[in-house]
Short mmCIF file of C-alpha atoms in Angstrom, two decimals:
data_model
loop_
_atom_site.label_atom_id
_atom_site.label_comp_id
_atom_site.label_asym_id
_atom_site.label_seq_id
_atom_site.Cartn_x
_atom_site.Cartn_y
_atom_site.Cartn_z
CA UNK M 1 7.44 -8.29 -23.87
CA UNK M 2 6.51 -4.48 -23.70
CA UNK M 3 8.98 -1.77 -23.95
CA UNK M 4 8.47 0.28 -20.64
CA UNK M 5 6.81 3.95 -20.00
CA UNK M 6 9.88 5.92 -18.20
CA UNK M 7 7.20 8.08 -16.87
CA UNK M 8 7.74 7.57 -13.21
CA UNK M 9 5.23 9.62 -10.52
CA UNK M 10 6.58 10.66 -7.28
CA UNK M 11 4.42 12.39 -4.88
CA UNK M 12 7.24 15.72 -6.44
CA UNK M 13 6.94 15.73 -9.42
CA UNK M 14 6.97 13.56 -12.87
CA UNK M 15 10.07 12.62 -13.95
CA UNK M 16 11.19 10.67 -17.01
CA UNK M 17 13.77 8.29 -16.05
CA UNK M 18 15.74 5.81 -18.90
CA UNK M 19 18.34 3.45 -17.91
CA UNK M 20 21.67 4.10 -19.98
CA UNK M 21 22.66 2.43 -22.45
CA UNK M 22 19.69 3.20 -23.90
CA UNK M 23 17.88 0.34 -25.87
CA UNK M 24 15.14 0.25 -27.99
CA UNK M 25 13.00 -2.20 -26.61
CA UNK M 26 14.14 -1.89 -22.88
CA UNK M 27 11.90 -3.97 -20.98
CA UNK M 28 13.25 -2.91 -16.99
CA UNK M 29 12.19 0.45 -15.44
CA UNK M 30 14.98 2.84 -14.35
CA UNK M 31 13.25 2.66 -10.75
CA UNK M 32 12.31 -0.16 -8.33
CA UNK M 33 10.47 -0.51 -5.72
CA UNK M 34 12.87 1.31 -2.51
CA UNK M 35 12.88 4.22 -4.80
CA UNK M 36 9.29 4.66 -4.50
CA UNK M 37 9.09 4.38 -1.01
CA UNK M 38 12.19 6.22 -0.20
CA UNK M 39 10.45 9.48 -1.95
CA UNK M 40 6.84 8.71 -0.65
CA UNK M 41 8.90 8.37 2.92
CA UNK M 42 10.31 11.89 2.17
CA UNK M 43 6.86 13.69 1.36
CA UNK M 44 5.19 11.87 4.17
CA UNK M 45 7.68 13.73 6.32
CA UNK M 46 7.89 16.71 4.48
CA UNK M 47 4.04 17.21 5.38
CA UNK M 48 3.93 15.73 8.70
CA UNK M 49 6.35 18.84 9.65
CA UNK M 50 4.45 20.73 7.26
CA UNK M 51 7.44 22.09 5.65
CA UNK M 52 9.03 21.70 2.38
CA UNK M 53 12.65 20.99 1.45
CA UNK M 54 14.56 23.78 0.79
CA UNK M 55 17.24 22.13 -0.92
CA UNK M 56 17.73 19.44 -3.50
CA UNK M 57 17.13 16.10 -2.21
CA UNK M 58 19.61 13.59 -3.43
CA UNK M 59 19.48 9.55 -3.45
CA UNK M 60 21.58 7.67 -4.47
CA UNK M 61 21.09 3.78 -5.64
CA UNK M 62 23.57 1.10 -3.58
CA UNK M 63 24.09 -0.74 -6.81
CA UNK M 64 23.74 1.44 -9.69
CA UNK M 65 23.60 4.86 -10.34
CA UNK M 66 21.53 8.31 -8.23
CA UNK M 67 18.81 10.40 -9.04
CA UNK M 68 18.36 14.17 -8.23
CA UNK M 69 15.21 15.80 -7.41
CA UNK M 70 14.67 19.87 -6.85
CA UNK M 71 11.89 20.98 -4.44
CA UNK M 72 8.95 22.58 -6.36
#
């Protein structure tokens, strides 16, 4: 198994996300798939209204834990 690149790429920003505990060889992202789609969802509408948000734009997981992302 390979340990996983935390480098995650949301249409944002980069972010580098770990899942805590940390391990050494962690082989499972900190992200999955709704996450992705969630924030692509977001900038689609974002630039449909061609506006940008002008506040932080929380989500939080249903089973784990939330991520935080600041406007540009």
């Amino acid at each position: 198994m390979s340990v996983v690149d935390p480098h995650f790429n949301s249409p944002f920003h980069t972010l580098s996300l770990q899942r805590i505990p940390l391990r050494r060889r962690e082989t499972l992202q900190a992200w999955d798939a709704a996450d992705e789609y969630l924030l692509n969802h977001f900038f689609t509408e974002f630039a449909r209204q061609k506006s940008a948000p002008d506040q932080n734009v929380l989500v939080c997981n249903d089973n784990f834990w939330c991520a935080v992302s600041e406007p540009a």
